[in-house]
PDB file of N, CA and C in Angstrom:
ATOM      1  N   MET A  47     134.112  63.965  90.031  1.00 96.00           N
ATOM      2  CA  MET A  47     133.087  64.468  89.153  1.00 96.00           C
ATOM      3  C   MET A  47     133.401  63.944  87.754  1.00 96.00           C
ATOM      4  N   ASP A  48     132.353  63.755  86.957  1.00 95.00           N
ATOM      5  CA  ASP A  48     132.590  63.340  85.577  1.00 95.00           C
ATOM      6  C   ASP A  48     132.370  64.526  84.633  1.00 95.00           C
ATOM      7  N   VAL A  49     132.805  64.360  83.390  1.00 95.00           N
ATOM      8  CA  VAL A  49     132.741  65.437  82.398  1.00 95.00           C
ATOM      9  C   VAL A  49     131.306  65.899  82.178  1.00 95.00           C
ATOM     10  N   HIS A  50     130.375  64.969  82.114  1.00 95.00           N
ATOM     11  CA  HIS A  50     128.972  65.324  81.879  1.00 95.00           C
ATOM     12  C   HIS A  50     128.450  66.231  82.998  1.00 95.00           C
ATOM     13  N   ARG A  51     128.742  65.883  84.256  1.00 97.00           N
ATOM     14  CA  ARG A  51     128.271  66.700  85.383  1.00 97.00           C
ATOM     15  C   ARG A  51     128.928  68.073  85.368  1.00 97.00           C
ATOM     16  N   ALA A  52     130.205  68.141  85.026  1.00 97.00           N
ATOM     17  CA  ALA A  52     130.895  69.430  84.949  1.00 97.00           C
ATOM     18  C   ALA A  52     130.226  70.331  83.912  1.00 97.00           C
ATOM     19  N   LYS A  53     129.846  69.761  82.776  1.00 97.00           N
ATOM     20  CA  LYS A  53     129.153  70.541  81.744  1.00 97.00           C
ATOM     21  C   LYS A  53     127.782  70.993  82.235  1.00 97.00           C
ATOM     22  N   ASP A  54     127.080  70.126  82.977  1.00 97.00           N
ATOM     23  CA  ASP A  54     125.783  70.501  83.550  1.00 97.00           C
ATOM     24  C   ASP A  54     125.935  71.691  84.500  1.00 97.00           C
ATOM     25  N   ILE A  55     126.981  71.682  85.299  1.00 97.00           N
ATOM     26  CA  ILE A  55     127.216  72.771  86.252  1.00 97.00           C
ATOM     27  C   ILE A  55     127.477  74.078  85.512  1.00 97.00           C
ATOM     28  N   ILE A  56     128.266  74.020  84.450  1.00 97.00           N
ATOM     29  CA  ILE A  56     128.535  75.226  83.660  1.00 97.00           C
ATOM     30  C   ILE A  56     127.239  75.786  83.086  1.00 97.00           C
ATOM     31  N   ALA A  57     126.375  74.914  82.596  1.00 97.00           N
ATOM     32  CA  ALA A  57     125.128  75.336  81.945  1.00 97.00           C
ATOM     33  C   ALA A  57     124.036  75.748  82.934  1.00 97.00           C
ATOM     34  N   SER A  58     124.197  75.406  84.195  1.00 96.00           N
ATOM     35  CA  SER A  58     123.156  75.672  85.186  1.00 96.00           C
ATOM     36  C   SER A  58     122.955  77.167  85.421  1.00 96.00           C
ATOM     37  N   LYS A  59     121.711  77.553  85.620  1.00 94.00           N
ATOM     38  CA  LYS A  59     121.403  78.945  85.961  1.00 94.00           C
ATOM     39  C   LYS A  59     121.645  79.205  87.441  1.00 94.00           C
ATOM     40  N   GLU A  60     121.690  78.123  88.225  1.00 95.00           N
ATOM     41  CA  GLU A  60     121.965  78.241  89.653  1.00 95.00           C
ATOM     42  C   GLU A  60     123.471  78.181  89.897  1.00 95.00           C
ATOM     43  N   PHE A  61     123.899  78.765  91.007  1.00 94.00           N
ATOM     44  CA  PHE A  61     125.291  78.638  91.417  1.00 94.00           C
ATOM     45  C   PHE A  61     125.444  77.299  92.127  1.00 94.00           C
ATOM     46  N   ILE A  62     126.324  76.457  91.625  1.00 96.00           N
ATOM     47  CA  ILE A  62     126.576  75.144  92.220  1.00 96.00           C
ATOM     48  C   ILE A  62     128.017  75.148  92.730  1.00 96.00           C
ATOM     49  N   PRO A  63     128.208  75.084  94.049  1.00 98.00           N
ATOM     50  CA  PRO A  63     129.553  75.155  94.604  1.00 98.00           C
ATOM     51  C   PRO A  63     130.413  73.947  94.217  1.00 98.00           C
ATOM     52  N   VAL A  64     131.642  74.250  93.805  1.00 98.00           N
ATOM     53  CA  VAL A  64     132.599  73.221  93.388  1.00 98.00           C
ATOM     54  C   VAL A  64     133.939  73.530  94.052  1.00 98.00           C
ATOM     55  N   GLU A  65     134.655  72.475  94.431  1.00 98.00           N
ATOM     56  CA  GLU A  65     135.989  72.634  95.001  1.00 98.00           C
ATOM     57  C   GLU A  65     136.999  71.776  94.254  1.00 98.00           C
ATOM     58  N   TYR A  66     138.236  72.263  94.256  1.00 99.00           N
ATOM     59  CA  TYR A  66     139.376  71.497  93.763  1.00 99.00           C
ATOM     60  C   TYR A  66     140.399  71.481  94.892  1.00 99.00           C
ATOM     61  N   GLU A  67     140.740  70.304  95.359  1.00 98.00           N
ATOM     62  CA  GLU A  67     141.670  70.124  96.481  1.00 98.00           C
ATOM     63  C   GLU A  67     141.246  70.960  97.687  1.00 98.00           C
ATOM     64  N   GLY A  68     139.931  71.018  97.953  1.00 97.00           N
ATOM     65  CA  GLY A  68     139.414  71.718  99.117  1.00 97.00           C
ATOM     66  C   GLY A  68     139.263  73.220  98.974  1.00 97.00           C
ATOM     67  N   THR A  69     139.567  73.758  97.785  1.00 98.00           N
ATOM     68  CA  THR A  69     139.477  75.197  97.548  1.00 98.00           C
ATOM     69  C   THR A  69     138.347  75.482  96.565  1.00 98.00           C
ATOM     70  N   PRO A  70     137.489  76.475  96.863  1.00 98.00           N
ATOM     71  CA  PRO A  70     136.400  76.808  95.937  1.00 98.00           C
ATOM     72  C   PRO A  70     136.926  77.272  94.578  1.00 98.00           C
ATOM     73  N   VAL A  71     136.296  76.776  93.512  1.00 98.00           N
ATOM     74  CA  VAL A  71     136.641  77.181  92.146  1.00 98.00           C
ATOM     75  C   VAL A  71     135.367  77.319  91.322  1.00 98.00           C
ATOM     76  N   TYR A  72     135.477  78.044  90.222  1.00 98.00           N
ATOM     77  CA  TYR A  72     134.413  78.148  89.225  1.00 98.00           C
ATOM     78  C   TYR A  72     134.891  77.412  87.984  1.00 98.00           C
ATOM     79  N   ILE A  73     134.052  76.593  87.395  1.00 98.00           N
ATOM     80  CA  ILE A  73     134.425  75.878  86.174  1.00 98.00           C
ATOM     81  C   ILE A  73     134.155  76.803  84.994  1.00 98.00           C
ATOM     82  N   ASN A  74     135.202  77.170  84.265  1.00 98.00           N
ATOM     83  CA  ASN A  74     135.049  78.020  83.081  1.00 98.00           C
ATOM     84  C   ASN A  74     134.635  77.207  81.867  1.00 98.00           C
ATOM     85  N   ARG A  75     135.320  76.069  81.663  1.00 98.00           N
ATOM     86  CA  ARG A  75     135.001  75.212  80.516  1.00 98.00           C
ATOM     87  C   ARG A  75     135.599  73.836  80.714  1.00 98.00           C
ATOM     88  N   VAL A  76     135.052  72.894  79.956  1.00 98.00           N
ATOM     89  CA  VAL A  76     135.548  71.518  79.953  1.00 98.00           C
ATOM     90  C   VAL A  76     136.115  71.261  78.566  1.00 98.00           C
ATOM     91  N   PHE A  77     137.307  70.703  78.512  1.00 96.00           N
ATOM     92  CA  PHE A  77     137.943  70.421  77.231  1.00 96.00           C
ATOM     93  C   PHE A  77     137.372  69.147  76.625  1.00 96.00           C
ATOM     94  N   GLU A  78     136.988  69.198  75.371  1.00 84.00           N
ATOM     95  CA  GLU A  78     136.401  68.044  74.684  1.00 84.00           C
ATOM     96  C   GLU A  78     137.432  66.951  74.417  1.00 84.00           C
ATOM     97  N   SER A  79     138.680  67.339  74.200  1.00 90.00           N
ATOM     98  CA  SER A  79     139.707  66.380  73.791  1.00 90.00           C
ATOM     99  C   SER A  79     140.424  65.695  74.955  1.00 90.00           C
ATOM    100  N   SER A  80     140.143  66.130  76.181  1.00 92.00           N
ATOM    101  CA  SER A  80     140.793  65.515  77.337  1.00 92.00           C
ATOM    102  C   SER A  80     139.893  65.662  78.560  1.00 92.00           C
ATOM    103  N   PRO A  81     140.140  64.873  79.597  1.00 94.00           N
ATOM    104  CA  PRO A  81     139.290  64.948  80.789  1.00 94.00           C
ATOM    105  C   PRO A  81     139.715  66.069  81.743  1.00 94.00           C
ATOM    106  N   TYR A  82     140.002  67.238  81.187  1.00 98.00           N
ATOM    107  CA  TYR A  82     140.429  68.386  81.987  1.00 98.00           C
ATOM    108  C   TYR A  82     139.438  69.526  81.864  1.00 98.00           C
ATOM    109  N   ALA A  83     139.450  70.386  82.892  1.00 98.00           N
ATOM    110  CA  ALA A  83     138.602  71.570  82.886  1.00 98.00           C
ATOM    111  C   ALA A  83     139.456  72.787  83.221  1.00 98.00           C
ATOM    112  N   GLU A  84     139.059  73.917  82.668  1.00 99.00           N
ATOM    113  CA  GLU A  84     139.677  75.184  83.044  1.00 99.00           C
ATOM    114  C   GLU A  84     138.864  75.734  84.208  1.00 99.00           C
ATOM    115  N   VAL A  85     139.536  76.019  85.317  1.00 99.00           N
ATOM    116  CA  VAL A  85     138.843  76.547  86.488  1.00 99.00           C
ATOM    117  C   VAL A  85     139.461  77.876  86.908  1.00 99.00           C
ATOM    118  N   ARG A  86     138.634  78.661  87.615  1.00 99.00           N
ATOM    119  CA  ARG A  86     139.089  79.955  88.129  1.00 99.00           C
ATOM    120  C   ARG A  86     138.914  79.948  89.640  1.00 99.00           C
ATOM    121  N   TYR A  87     139.992  80.284  90.322  1.00 98.00           N
ATOM    122  CA  TYR A  87     139.934  80.425  91.777  1.00 98.00           C
ATOM    123  C   TYR A  87     139.303  81.768  92.126  1.00 98.00           C
ATOM    124  N   GLU A  88     138.866  81.913  93.371  1.00 96.00           N
ATOM    125  CA  GLU A  88     138.245  83.159  93.808  1.00 96.00           C
ATOM    126  C   GLU A  88     139.188  84.351  93.699  1.00 96.00           C
ATOM    127  N   ASN A  89     140.511  84.113  93.725  1.00 97.00           N
ATOM    128  CA  ASN A  89     141.474  85.207  93.596  1.00 97.00           C
ATOM    129  C   ASN A  89     141.733  85.582  92.136  1.00 97.00           C
ATOM    130  N   GLY A  90     141.052  84.900  91.201  1.00 98.00           N
ATOM    131  CA  GLY A  90     141.181  85.209  89.781  1.00 98.00           C
ATOM    132  C   GLY A  90     142.154  84.334  89.017  1.00 98.00           C
ATOM    133  N   ALA A  91     142.969  83.556  89.716  1.00 98.00           N
ATOM    134  CA  ALA A  91     143.926  82.671  89.046  1.00 98.00           C
ATOM    135  C   ALA A  91     143.171  81.602  88.257  1.00 98.00           C
ATOM    136  N   ILE A  92     143.681  81.301  87.062  1.00 99.00           N
ATOM    137  CA  ILE A  92     143.060  80.305  86.186  1.00 99.00           C
ATOM    138  C   ILE A  92     144.053  79.178  85.944  1.00 99.00           C
ATOM    139  N   THR A  93     143.558  77.942  85.974  1.00 98.00           N
ATOM    140  CA  THR A  93     144.408  76.782  85.729  1.00 98.00           C
ATOM    141  C   THR A  93     143.575  75.653  85.141  1.00 98.00           C
ATOM    142  N   GLU A  94     144.246  74.620  84.674  1.00 98.00           N
ATOM    143  CA  GLU A  94     143.572  73.430  84.154  1.00 98.00           C
ATOM    144  C   GLU A  94     143.760  72.301  85.154  1.00 98.00           C
ATOM    145  N   VAL A  95     142.663  71.592  85.441  1.00 99.00           N
ATOM    146  CA  VAL A  95     142.700  70.510  86.426  1.00 99.00           C
ATOM    147  C   VAL A  95     141.937  69.307  85.892  1.00 99.00           C
ATOM    148  N   PRO A  96     142.237  68.103  86.390  1.00 98.00           N
ATOM    149  CA  PRO A  96     141.461  66.925  85.985  1.00 98.00           C
ATOM    150  C   PRO A  96     140.019  67.045  86.492  1.00 98.00           C
ATOM    151  N   VAL A  97     139.069  66.817  85.620  1.00 98.00           N
ATOM    152  CA  VAL A  97     137.656  66.885  86.002  1.00 98.00           C
ATOM    153  C   VAL A  97     137.373  65.907  87.139  1.00 98.00           C
ATOM    154  N   SER A  98     138.022  64.764  87.121  1.00 98.00           N
ATOM    155  CA  SER A  98     137.773  63.738  88.146  1.00 98.00           C
ATOM    156  C   SER A  98     138.139  64.204  89.552  1.00 98.00           C
ATOM    157  N   GLU A  99     138.942  65.264  89.662  1.00 98.00           N
ATOM    158  CA  GLU A  99     139.350  65.765  90.975  1.00 98.00           C
ATOM    159  C   GLU A  99     138.492  66.932  91.460  1.00 98.00           C
ATOM    160  N   LEU A 100     137.505  67.346  90.658  1.00 99.00           N
ATOM    161  CA  LEU A 100     136.576  68.392  91.087  1.00 99.00           C
ATOM    162  C   LEU A 100     135.496  67.759  91.950  1.00 99.00           C
ATOM    163  N   LYS A 101     135.073  68.484  92.983  1.00 98.00           N
ATOM    164  CA  LYS A 101     134.037  67.968  93.882  1.00 98.00           C
ATOM    165  C   LYS A 101     132.913  68.982  94.009  1.00 98.00           C
ATOM    166  N   GLU A 102     131.703  68.501  93.793  1.00 98.00           N
ATOM    167  CA  GLU A 102     130.513  69.322  94.008  1.00 98.00           C
ATOM    168  C   GLU A 102     130.242  69.320  95.508  1.00 98.00           C
ATOM    169  N   VAL A 103     130.101  70.507  96.085  1.00 97.00           N
ATOM    170  CA  VAL A 103     129.892  70.611  97.535  1.00 97.00           C
ATOM    171  C   VAL A 103     128.673  71.470  97.833  1.00 97.00           C
ATOM    172  N   GLY A 104     127.959  71.126  98.848  1.00 82.00           N
ATOM    173  CA  GLY A 104     126.805  71.926  99.234  1.00 82.00           C
ATOM    174  C   GLY A 104     125.658  71.816  98.255  1.00 82.00           C
ATOM    175  N   LYS A 105     124.698  72.711  98.410  1.00 81.00           N
ATOM    176  CA  LYS A 105     123.503  72.711  97.573  1.00 81.00           C
ATOM    177  C   LYS A 105     123.539  73.890  96.615  1.00 81.00           C
ATOM    178  N   PRO A 106     122.915  73.748  95.441  1.00 80.00           N
ATOM    179  CA  PRO A 106     122.829  74.877  94.506  1.00 80.00           C
ATOM    180  C   PRO A 106     122.095  76.046  95.138  1.00 80.00           C
ATOM    181  N   HIS A 107     122.493  77.248  94.757  1.00 78.00           N
ATOM    182  CA  HIS A 107     121.773  78.440  95.183  1.00 78.00           C
ATOM    183  C   HIS A 107     121.926  79.549  94.172  1.00 78.00           C
TER     184      HIS A 107
END
């Protein structure tokens, strides 16, 4: 995924499924100064990951 698409997903009113290393995550924010995003796992854990390793999966709903 690229930074622009990650920002589009954050701004979307629809839920757009995203995974990091095969695990569902929510994108909290994208850092302007680096190609990283803050993501939240379904269990509530928060971490920073490379945007390029995020994958959009399925259809928006």
